[in-house]
Amino acid sequence: MRKKNRFIVACQGILSVFQTEQNFRIHLFAFVSAISFGFVFQISKVEWIAVLSCSFLVLICEIFNTAIEKLCNHVSPQYDVHIGKVKDISAAAVFTSAILSLVIGIIVFIPYFIQWYCDSA
């Protein structure tokens, strides 16, 4: 029974982030888009591993960033320079993972888009 409760709580956490964080929804849209392109272009297993790993990394970073921001806001409701730095650093993790995902997405998908364009021309 306890494991089920942990699973439910984890799902509630994901739902909470989805409902409250616009950036998470944007990243989720990018994730769904990448998955859709993967199916359309029938990417290889190695490409799937790269796309899925990067996509989930961004979502995980966004979840941690949200948790850190909420904790910081609870601990220090008033502006604090040190808390601001912590928030900036956690946001930098999301930004860095998003850049990685963008680069991997370009490496994986651009050849398929070029081939698609050449075939349709």
GROMACS .gro file of N, CA, C and O in nm:
model
  484
    1MET      N    1   0.083  -0.120   0.000
    1MET     CA    2   0.000   0.000   0.000
    1MET      C    3   0.087   0.125   0.000
    1MET      O    4   0.053   0.223  -0.062
    2ARG      N    5   0.199   0.118   0.069
    2ARG     CA    6   0.285   0.235   0.080
    2ARG      C    7   0.344   0.277  -0.054
    2ARG      O    8   0.352   0.395  -0.085
    3LYS      N    9   0.385   0.181  -0.136
    3LYS     CA   10   0.442   0.212  -0.267
    3LYS      C   11   0.337   0.278  -0.356
    3LYS      O   12   0.369   0.367  -0.432
    4LYS      N   13   0.214   0.234  -0.346
    4LYS     CA   14   0.108   0.295  -0.425
    4LYS      C   15   0.093   0.441  -0.385
    4LYS      O   16   0.078   0.528  -0.471
    5ASN      N   17   0.099   0.470  -0.259
    5ASN     CA   18   0.088   0.607  -0.213
    5ASN      C   19   0.202   0.692  -0.266
    5ASN      O   20   0.181   0.806  -0.304
    6ARG      N   21   0.323   0.637  -0.268
    6ARG     CA   22   0.438   0.710  -0.321
    6ARG      C   23   0.420   0.739  -0.469
    6ARG      O   24   0.454   0.846  -0.518
    7PHE      N   25   0.368   0.640  -0.541
    7PHE     CA   26   0.343   0.658  -0.683
    7PHE      C   27   0.238   0.767  -0.706
    7PHE      O   28   0.255   0.854  -0.791
    8ILE      N   29   0.132   0.762  -0.629
    8ILE     CA   30   0.025   0.862  -0.642
    8ILE      C   31   0.078   1.001  -0.609
    8ILE      O   32   0.050   1.098  -0.680
    9VAL      N   33   0.155   1.012  -0.503
    9VAL     CA   34   0.212   1.141  -0.465
    9VAL      C   35   0.305   1.194  -0.574
    9VAL      O   36   0.303   1.313  -0.607
   10ALA      N   37   0.384   1.107  -0.633
   10ALA     CA   38   0.473   1.149  -0.742
   10ALA      C   39   0.392   1.199  -0.861
   10ALA      O   40   0.426   1.302  -0.922
   11CYS      N   41   0.287   1.127  -0.895
   11CYS     CA   42   0.200   1.171  -1.006
   11CYS      C   43   0.133   1.305  -0.973
   11CYS      O   44   0.120   1.391  -1.061
   12GLN      N   45   0.093   1.323  -0.849
   12GLN     CA   46   0.035   1.451  -0.808
   12GLN      C   47   0.137   1.564  -0.820
   12GLN      O   48   0.103   1.676  -0.856
   13GLY      N   49   0.263   1.533  -0.791
   13GLY     CA   50   0.370   1.632  -0.806
   13GLY      C   51   0.387   1.674  -0.951
   13GLY      O   52   0.399   1.793  -0.982
   14ILE      N   53   0.387   1.577  -1.042
   14ILE     CA   54   0.398   1.608  -1.184
   14ILE      C   55   0.278   1.691  -1.229
   14ILE      O   56   0.294   1.791  -1.301
   15LEU      N   57   0.159   1.653  -1.185
   15LEU     CA   58   0.038   1.727  -1.220
   15LEU      C   59   0.044   1.870  -1.167
   15LEU      O   60   0.007   1.966  -1.236
   16SER      N   61   0.094   1.886  -1.046
   16SER     CA   62   0.108   2.019  -0.987
   16SER      C   63   0.202   2.108  -1.069
   16SER      O   64   0.172   2.224  -1.095
   17VAL      N   65   0.315   2.052  -1.109
   17VAL     CA   66   0.410   2.127  -1.191
   17VAL      C   67   0.345   2.162  -1.324
   17VAL      O   68   0.355   2.276  -1.372
   18PHE      N   69   0.274   2.067  -1.384
   18PHE     CA   70   0.206   2.092  -1.511
   18PHE      C   71   0.104   2.205  -1.498
   18PHE      O   72   0.094   2.292  -1.584
   19GLN      N   73   0.027   2.203  -1.389
   19GLN     CA   74  -0.079   2.302  -1.371
   19GLN      C   75  -0.027   2.441  -1.338
   19GLN      O   76  -0.089   2.541  -1.374
   20THR      N   77   0.088   2.449  -1.273
   20THR     CA   78   0.133   2.579  -1.222
   20THR      C   79   0.250   2.641  -1.299
   20THR      O   80   0.274   2.761  -1.286
   21GLU      N   81   0.321   2.562  -1.378
   21GLU     CA   82   0.443   2.612  -1.440
   21GLU      C   83   0.432   2.616  -1.592
   21GLU      O   84   0.433   2.513  -1.658
   22GLN      N   85   0.424   2.736  -1.646
   22GLN     CA   86   0.413   2.753  -1.790
   22GLN      C   87   0.534   2.696  -1.863
   22GLN      O   88   0.520   2.633  -1.968
   23ASN      N   89   0.653   2.716  -1.808
   23ASN     CA   90   0.774   2.665  -1.874
   23ASN      C   91   0.772   2.513  -1.885
   23ASN      O   92   0.819   2.457  -1.984
   24PHE      N   93   0.717   2.445  -1.785
   24PHE     CA   94   0.707   2.299  -1.791
   24PHE      C   95   0.616   2.259  -1.906
   24PHE      O   96   0.647   2.167  -1.980
   25ARG      N   97   0.504   2.331  -1.923
   25ARG     CA   98   0.413   2.300  -2.033
   25ARG      C   99   0.480   2.326  -2.169
   25ARG      O  100   0.460   2.249  -2.264
   26ILE      N  101   0.561   2.432  -2.178
   26ILE     CA  102   0.634   2.459  -2.301
   26ILE      C  103   0.734   2.346  -2.330
   26ILE      O  104   0.742   2.296  -2.442
   27HIS      N  105   0.807   2.304  -2.228
   27HIS     CA  106   0.903   2.194  -2.245
   27HIS      C  107   0.830   2.064  -2.280
   27HIS      O  108   0.880   1.985  -2.361
   28LEU      N  109   0.715   2.043  -2.221
   28LEU     CA  110   0.637   1.923  -2.251
   28LEU      C  111   0.588   1.925  -2.396
   28LEU      O  112   0.590   1.822  -2.464
   29PHE      N  113   0.549   2.043  -2.444
   29PHE     CA  114   0.509   2.057  -2.585
   29PHE      C  115   0.628   2.024  -2.676
   29PHE      O  116   0.612   1.952  -2.776
   30ALA      N  117   0.746   2.074  -2.642
   30ALA     CA  118   0.866   2.043  -2.721
   30ALA      C  119   0.895   1.893  -2.717
   30ALA      O  120   0.933   1.833  -2.819
   31PHE      N  121   0.876   1.832  -2.601
   31PHE     CA  122   0.896   1.687  -2.584
   31PHE      C  123   0.802   1.610  -2.677
   31PHE      O  124   0.845   1.521  -2.751
   32VAL      N  125   0.674   1.645  -2.674
   32VAL     CA  126   0.575   1.577  -2.758
   32VAL      C  127   0.607   1.599  -2.906
   32VAL      O  128   0.595   1.507  -2.988
   33SER      N  129   0.652   1.719  -2.941
   33SER     CA  130   0.690   1.747  -3.080
   33SER      C  131   0.807   1.660  -3.123
   33SER      O  132   0.806   1.603  -3.233
   34ALA      N  133   0.908   1.650  -3.038
   34ALA     CA  134   1.025   1.568  -3.071
   34ALA      C  135   0.986   1.422  -3.087
   34ALA      O  136   1.032   1.355  -3.181
   35ILE      N  137   0.899   1.373  -2.999
   35ILE     CA  138   0.853   1.234  -3.009
   35ILE      C  139   0.776   1.214  -3.139
   35ILE      O  140   0.794   1.114  -3.209
   36SER      N  141   0.692   1.310  -3.173
   36SER     CA  142   0.614   1.301  -3.297
   36SER      C  143   0.706   1.297  -3.419
   36SER      O  144   0.688   1.214  -3.508
   37PHE      N  145   0.805   1.387  -3.422
   37PHE     CA  146   0.901   1.386  -3.533
   37PHE      C  147   0.977   1.254  -3.536
   37PHE      O  148   1.008   1.202  -3.645
   38GLY      N  149   1.008   1.200  -3.420
   38GLY     CA  150   1.078   1.071  -3.416
   38GLY      C  151   0.998   0.961  -3.484
   38GLY      O  152   1.053   0.881  -3.559
   39PHE      N  153   0.867   0.959  -3.459
   39PHE     CA  154   0.782   0.860  -3.524
   39PHE      C  155   0.768   0.887  -3.674
   39PHE      O  156   0.774   0.795  -3.755
   40VAL      N  157   0.748   1.013  -3.709
   40VAL     CA  158   0.731   1.049  -3.851
   40VAL      C  159   0.855   1.012  -3.932
   40VAL      O  160   0.845   0.953  -4.040
   41PHE      N  161   0.973   1.046  -3.879
   41PHE     CA  162   1.097   1.020  -3.952
   41PHE      C  163   1.155   0.882  -3.926
   41PHE      O  164   1.258   0.845  -3.985
   42GLN      N  165   1.094   0.806  -3.837
   42GLN     CA  166   1.141   0.671  -3.803
   42GLN      C  167   1.290   0.672  -3.768
   42GLN      O  168   1.371   0.603  -3.831
   43ILE      N  169   1.323   0.752  -3.668
   43ILE     CA  170   1.462   0.766  -3.627
   43ILE      C  171   1.514   0.633  -3.571
   43ILE      O  172   1.437   0.548  -3.529
   44SER      N  173   1.646   0.620  -3.569
   44SER     CA  174   1.709   0.496  -3.522
   44SER      C  175   1.698   0.483  -3.371
   44SER      O  176   1.666   0.578  -3.300
   45LYS      N  177   1.732   0.363  -3.321
   45LYS     CA  178   1.729   0.340  -3.177
   45LYS      C  179   1.825   0.433  -3.102
   45LYS      O  180   1.791   0.486  -2.997
   46VAL      N  181   1.942   0.452  -3.157
   46VAL     CA  182   2.040   0.540  -3.093
   46VAL      C  183   1.987   0.684  -3.091
   46VAL      O  184   2.002   0.755  -2.990
   47GLU      N  185   1.924   0.726  -3.199
   47GLU     CA  186   1.865   0.860  -3.203
   47GLU      C  187   1.751   0.872  -3.101
   47GLU      O  188   1.737   0.975  -3.034
   48TRP      N  189   1.670   0.766  -3.088
   48TRP     CA  190   1.565   0.765  -2.986
   48TRP      C  191   1.624   0.783  -2.846
   48TRP      O  192   1.571   0.859  -2.765
   49ILE      N  193   1.731   0.711  -2.821
   49ILE     CA  194   1.795   0.722  -2.689
   49ILE      C  195   1.840   0.865  -2.663
   49ILE      O  196   1.818   0.920  -2.554
   50ALA      N  197   1.902   0.927  -2.762
   50ALA     CA  198   1.949   1.065  -2.747
   50ALA      C  199   1.832   1.161  -2.727
   50ALA      O  200   1.834   1.245  -2.635
   51VAL      N  201   1.730   1.149  -2.810
   51VAL     CA  202   1.614   1.241  -2.803
   51VAL      C  203   1.540   1.223  -2.671
   51VAL      O  204   1.508   1.322  -2.603
   52LEU      N  205   1.512   1.099  -2.633
   52LEU     CA  206   1.439   1.075  -2.508
   52LEU      C  207   1.520   1.118  -2.386
   52LEU      O  208   1.466   1.178  -2.293
   53SER      N  209   1.649   1.087  -2.386
   53SER     CA  210   1.734   1.125  -2.272
   53SER      C  211   1.737   1.276  -2.253
   53SER      O  212   1.720   1.326  -2.141
   54CYS      N  213   1.759   1.347  -2.361
   54CYS     CA  214   1.764   1.494  -2.352
   54CYS      C  215   1.629   1.552  -2.314
   54CYS      O  216   1.620   1.644  -2.232
   55SER      N  217   1.524   1.498  -2.373
   55SER     CA  218   1.390   1.550  -2.344
   55SER      C  219   1.353   1.530  -2.198
   55SER      O  220   1.302   1.623  -2.133
   56PHE      N  221   1.377   1.410  -2.147
   56PHE     CA  222   1.345   1.385  -2.007
   56PHE      C  223   1.436   1.466  -1.914
   56PHE      O  224   1.393   1.511  -1.808
   57LEU      N  225   1.562   1.487  -1.955
   57LEU     CA  226   1.653   1.568  -1.874
   57LEU      C  227   1.597   1.708  -1.854
   57LEU      O  228   1.600   1.762  -1.743
   58VAL      N  229   1.546   1.767  -1.960
   58VAL     CA  230   1.489   1.902  -1.949
   58VAL      C  231   1.370   1.902  -1.853
   58VAL      O  232   1.358   1.990  -1.766
   59LEU      N  233   1.281   1.804  -1.868
   59LEU     CA  234   1.164   1.797  -1.780
   59LEU      C  235   1.205   1.776  -1.634
   59LEU      O  236   1.150   1.840  -1.543
   60ILE      N  237   1.302   1.691  -1.612
   60ILE     CA  238   1.351   1.666  -1.476
   60ILE      C  239   1.412   1.793  -1.417
   60ILE      O  240   1.385   1.829  -1.302
   61CYS      N  241   1.494   1.861  -1.495
   61CYS     CA  242   1.553   1.987  -1.448
   61CYS      C  243   1.445   2.090  -1.415
   61CYS      O  244   1.455   2.161  -1.315
   62GLU      N  245   1.343   2.096  -1.498
   62GLU     CA  246   1.233   2.191  -1.472
   62GLU      C  247   1.159   2.155  -1.344
   62GLU      O  248   1.122   2.244  -1.266
   63ILE      N  249   1.140   2.027  -1.319
   63ILE     CA  250   1.074   1.985  -1.195
   63ILE      C  251   1.159   2.023  -1.074
   63ILE      O  252   1.109   2.078  -0.975
   64PHE      N  253   1.290   1.995  -1.080
   64PHE     CA  254   1.379   2.034  -0.970
   64PHE      C  255   1.383   2.186  -0.953
   64PHE      O  256   1.382   2.236  -0.840
   65ASN      N  257   1.387   2.258  -1.062
   65ASN     CA  258   1.388   2.404  -1.056
   65ASN      C  259   1.263   2.455  -0.985
   65ASN      O  260   1.270   2.544  -0.899
   66THR      N  261   1.149   2.399  -1.020
   66THR     CA  262   1.023   2.438  -0.955
   66THR      C  263   1.026   2.408  -0.806
   66THR      O  264   0.987   2.491  -0.724
   67ALA      N  265   1.076   2.289  -0.771
   67ALA     CA  266   1.084   2.252  -0.629
   67ALA      C  267   1.176   2.347  -0.553
   67ALA      O  268   1.142   2.393  -0.442
   68ILE      N  269   1.289   2.379  -0.611
   68ILE     CA  270   1.385   2.470  -0.546
   68ILE      C  271   1.324   2.609  -0.530
   68ILE      O  272   1.335   2.670  -0.423
   69GLU      N  273   1.258   2.659  -0.633
   69GLU     CA  274   1.196   2.790  -0.625
   69GLU      C  275   1.087   2.795  -0.518
   69GLU      O  276   1.080   2.890  -0.441
   70LYS      N  277   1.004   2.691  -0.512
   70LYS     CA  278   0.897   2.687  -0.411
   70LYS      C  279   0.956   2.681  -0.270
   70LYS      O  280   0.907   2.748  -0.179
   71LEU      N  281   1.060   2.601  -0.253
   71LEU     CA  282   1.126   2.593  -0.122
   71LEU      C  283   1.187   2.727  -0.084
   71LEU      O  284   1.171   2.774   0.029
   72CYS      N  285   1.255   2.790  -0.178
   72CYS     CA  286   1.317   2.921  -0.152
   72CYS      C  287   1.212   3.025  -0.115
   72CYS      O  288   1.232   3.104  -0.022
   73ASN      N  289   1.100   3.026  -0.186
   73ASN     CA  290   0.993   3.121  -0.156
   73ASN      C  291   0.932   3.097  -0.019
   73ASN      O  292   0.891   3.190   0.049
   74HIS      N  293   0.929   2.971   0.023
   74HIS     CA  294   0.875   2.938   0.155
   74HIS      C  295   0.973   2.979   0.266
   74HIS      O  296   0.933   3.037   0.367
   75VAL      N  297   1.099   2.951   0.244
   75VAL     CA  298   1.202   2.980   0.345
   75VAL      C  299   1.225   3.130   0.358
   75VAL      O  300   1.245   3.182   0.467
   76SER      N  301   1.221   3.199   0.244
   76SER     CA  302   1.251   3.342   0.244
   76SER      C  303   1.151   3.416   0.154
   76SER      O  304   1.180   3.442   0.037
   77PRO      N  305   1.032   3.447   0.209
   77PRO     CA  306   0.930   3.515   0.128
   77PRO      C  307   0.976   3.654   0.080
   77PRO      O  308   0.936   3.699  -0.027
   78GLN      N  309   1.060   3.717   0.157
   78GLN     CA  310   1.113   3.848   0.118
   78GLN      C  311   1.233   3.826   0.025
   78GLN      O  312   1.301   3.725   0.033
   79TYR      N  313   1.261   3.924  -0.058
   79TYR     CA  314   1.376   3.912  -0.149
   79TYR      C  315   1.505   3.899  -0.070
   79TYR      O  316   1.528   3.971   0.026
   80ASP      N  317   1.587   3.806  -0.111
   80ASP     CA  318   1.717   3.784  -0.050
   80ASP      C  319   1.816   3.758  -0.163
   80ASP      O  320   1.790   3.675  -0.251
   81VAL      N  321   1.928   3.826  -0.162
   81VAL     CA  322   2.028   3.812  -0.267
   81VAL      C  323   2.074   3.668  -0.282
   81VAL      O  324   2.087   3.616  -0.393
   82HIS      N  325   2.097   3.601  -0.171
   82HIS     CA  326   2.147   3.464  -0.174
   82HIS      C  327   2.042   3.368  -0.230
   82HIS      O  328   2.075   3.278  -0.308
   83ILE      N  329   1.918   3.388  -0.190
   83ILE     CA  330   1.809   3.306  -0.244
   83ILE      C  331   1.796   3.331  -0.394
   83ILE      O  332   1.775   3.238  -0.472
   84GLY      N  333   1.812   3.456  -0.435
   84GLY     CA  334   1.806   3.490  -0.577
   84GLY      C  335   1.912   3.415  -0.656
   84GLY      O  336   1.887   3.367  -0.767
   85LYS      N  337   2.032   3.406  -0.599
   85LYS     CA  338   2.141   3.332  -0.665
   85LYS      C  339   2.106   3.183  -0.679
   85LYS      O  340   2.133   3.122  -0.783
   86VAL      N  341   2.048   3.127  -0.573
   86VAL     CA  342   2.008   2.986  -0.577
   86VAL      C  343   1.906   2.964  -0.688
   86VAL      O  344   1.917   2.868  -0.767
   87LYS      N  345   1.808   3.052  -0.698
   87LYS     CA  346   1.707   3.041  -0.804
   87LYS      C  347   1.770   3.056  -0.942
   87LYS      O  348   1.733   2.983  -1.036
   88ASP      N  349   1.863   3.150  -0.956
   88ASP     CA  350   1.931   3.169  -1.084
   88ASP      C  351   2.009   3.045  -1.125
   88ASP      O  352   2.007   3.005  -1.241
   89ILE      N  353   2.075   2.983  -1.029
   89ILE     CA  354   2.154   2.864  -1.058
   89ILE      C  355   2.063   2.747  -1.097
   89ILE      O  356   2.094   2.673  -1.193
   90SER      N  357   1.951   2.731  -1.028
   90SER     CA  358   1.861   2.621  -1.065
   90SER      C  359   1.798   2.647  -1.202
   90SER      O  360   1.779   2.554  -1.281
   91ALA      N  361   1.770   2.772  -1.234
   91ALA     CA  362   1.719   2.805  -1.367
   91ALA      C  363   1.826   2.779  -1.473
   91ALA      O  364   1.794   2.738  -1.585
   92ALA      N  365   1.952   2.802  -1.438
   92ALA     CA  366   2.062   2.777  -1.532
   92ALA      C  367   2.070   2.629  -1.567
   92ALA      O  368   2.106   2.594  -1.681
   93ALA      N  369   2.036   2.541  -1.474
   93ALA     CA  370   2.036   2.397  -1.504
   93ALA      C  371   1.932   2.365  -1.611
   93ALA      O  372   1.959   2.288  -1.703
   94VAL      N  373   1.815   2.426  -1.600
   94VAL     CA  374   1.711   2.404  -1.700
   94VAL      C  375   1.758   2.458  -1.835
   94VAL      O  376   1.746   2.392  -1.938
   95PHE      N  377   1.811   2.579  -1.834
   95PHE     CA  378   1.857   2.644  -1.956
   95PHE      C  379   1.966   2.562  -2.025
   95PHE      O  380   1.963   2.540  -2.146
   96THR      N  381   2.061   2.513  -1.946
   96THR     CA  382   2.171   2.433  -2.001
   96THR      C  383   2.119   2.303  -2.061
   96THR      O  384   2.161   2.263  -2.171
   97SER      N  385   2.028   2.237  -1.991
   97SER     CA  386   1.973   2.113  -2.045
   97SER      C  387   1.889   2.140  -2.170
   97SER      O  388   1.888   2.058  -2.263
   98ALA      N  389   1.821   2.253  -2.176
   98ALA     CA  390   1.743   2.289  -2.295
   98ALA      C  391   1.835   2.315  -2.414
   98ALA      O  392   1.804   2.275  -2.527
   99ILE      N  393   1.948   2.380  -2.391
   99ILE     CA  394   2.045   2.402  -2.499
   99ILE      C  395   2.097   2.268  -2.550
   99ILE      O  396   2.106   2.245  -2.671
  100LEU      N  397   2.133   2.178  -2.459
  100LEU     CA  398   2.179   2.045  -2.498
  100LEU      C  399   2.073   1.976  -2.583
  100LEU      O  400   2.104   1.920  -2.689
  101SER      N  401   1.949   1.982  -2.540
  101SER     CA  402   1.840   1.918  -2.614
  101SER      C  403   1.822   1.979  -2.752
  101SER      O  404   1.798   1.908  -2.850
  102LEU      N  405   1.834   2.110  -2.760
  102LEU     CA  406   1.822   2.177  -2.889
  102LEU      C  407   1.933   2.132  -2.983
  102LEU      O  408   1.907   2.099  -3.100
  103VAL      N  409   2.056   2.127  -2.934
  103VAL     CA  410   2.169   2.085  -3.018
  103VAL      C  411   2.150   1.940  -3.063
  103VAL      O  412   2.168   1.909  -3.182
  104ILE      N  413   2.114   1.852  -2.972
  104ILE     CA  414   2.091   1.712  -3.009
  104ILE      C  415   1.976   1.702  -3.108
  104ILE      O  416   1.982   1.626  -3.205
  105GLY      N  417   1.869   1.779  -3.085
  105GLY     CA  418   1.756   1.780  -3.178
  105GLY      C  419   1.797   1.823  -3.317
  105GLY      O  420   1.755   1.764  -3.417
  106ILE      N  421   1.881   1.924  -3.325
  106ILE     CA  422   1.931   1.970  -3.455
  106ILE      C  423   2.014   1.862  -3.522
  106ILE      O  424   1.996   1.831  -3.640
  107ILE      N  425   2.105   1.800  -3.446
  107ILE     CA  426   2.191   1.694  -3.500
  107ILE      C  427   2.106   1.577  -3.551
  107ILE      O  428   2.133   1.522  -3.659
  108VAL      N  429   2.004   1.539  -3.475
  108VAL     CA  430   1.922   1.424  -3.512
  108VAL      C  431   1.826   1.457  -3.626
  108VAL      O  432   1.816   1.383  -3.724
  109PHE      N  433   1.755   1.570  -3.616
  109PHE     CA  434   1.642   1.593  -3.706
  109PHE      C  435   1.673   1.671  -3.833
  109PHE      O  436   1.604   1.652  -3.934
  110ILE      N  437   1.775   1.755  -3.833
  110ILE     CA  438   1.803   1.835  -3.953
  110ILE      C  439   1.827   1.747  -4.077
  110ILE      O  440   1.771   1.776  -4.183
  111PRO      N  441   1.905   1.639  -4.067
  111PRO     CA  442   1.921   1.555  -4.187
  111PRO      C  443   1.788   1.500  -4.239
  111PRO      O  444   1.768   1.490  -4.361
  112TYR      N  445   1.697   1.465  -4.149
  112TYR     CA  446   1.567   1.415  -4.192
  112TYR      C  447   1.485   1.525  -4.260
  112TYR      O  448   1.418   1.500  -4.361
  113PHE      N  449   1.489   1.646  -4.205
  113PHE     CA  450   1.418   1.757  -4.268
  113PHE      C  451   1.477   1.791  -4.405
  113PHE      O  452   1.403   1.819  -4.500
  114ILE      N  453   1.609   1.786  -4.416
  114ILE     CA  454   1.674   1.813  -4.545
  114ILE      C  455   1.632   1.707  -4.647
  114ILE      O  456   1.597   1.740  -4.761
  115GLN      N  457   1.635   1.581  -4.604
  115GLN     CA  458   1.594   1.472  -4.694
  115GLN      C  459   1.448   1.488  -4.734
  115GLN      O  460   1.413   1.471  -4.851
  116TRP      N  461   1.364   1.521  -4.641
  116TRP     CA  462   1.221   1.541  -4.669
  116TRP      C  463   1.203   1.655  -4.768
  116TRP      O  464   1.125   1.644  -4.863
  117TYR      N  465   1.277   1.765  -4.747
  117TYR     CA  466   1.268   1.880  -4.836
  117TYR      C  467   1.316   1.845  -4.977
  117TYR      O  468   1.251   1.879  -5.077
  118CYS      N  469   1.428   1.773  -4.987
  118CYS     CA  470   1.483   1.734  -5.117
  118CYS      C  471   1.388   1.638  -5.190
  118CYS      O  472   1.373   1.647  -5.313
  119ASP      N  473   1.327   1.548  -5.115
  119ASP     CA  474   1.234   1.453  -5.176
  119ASP      C  475   1.108   1.521  -5.227
  119ASP      O  476   1.048   1.476  -5.324
  120SER      N  477   1.066   1.628  -5.160
  120SER     CA  478   0.941   1.695  -5.200
  120SER      C  479   0.963   1.802  -5.306
  120SER      O  480   0.868   1.855  -5.363
  121ALA      N  481   1.088   1.839  -5.331
  121ALA     CA  482   1.118   1.945  -5.430
  121ALA      C  483   1.121   1.892  -5.571
  121ALA      O  484   1.126   1.782  -5.605
   0.00000   0.00000   0.00000
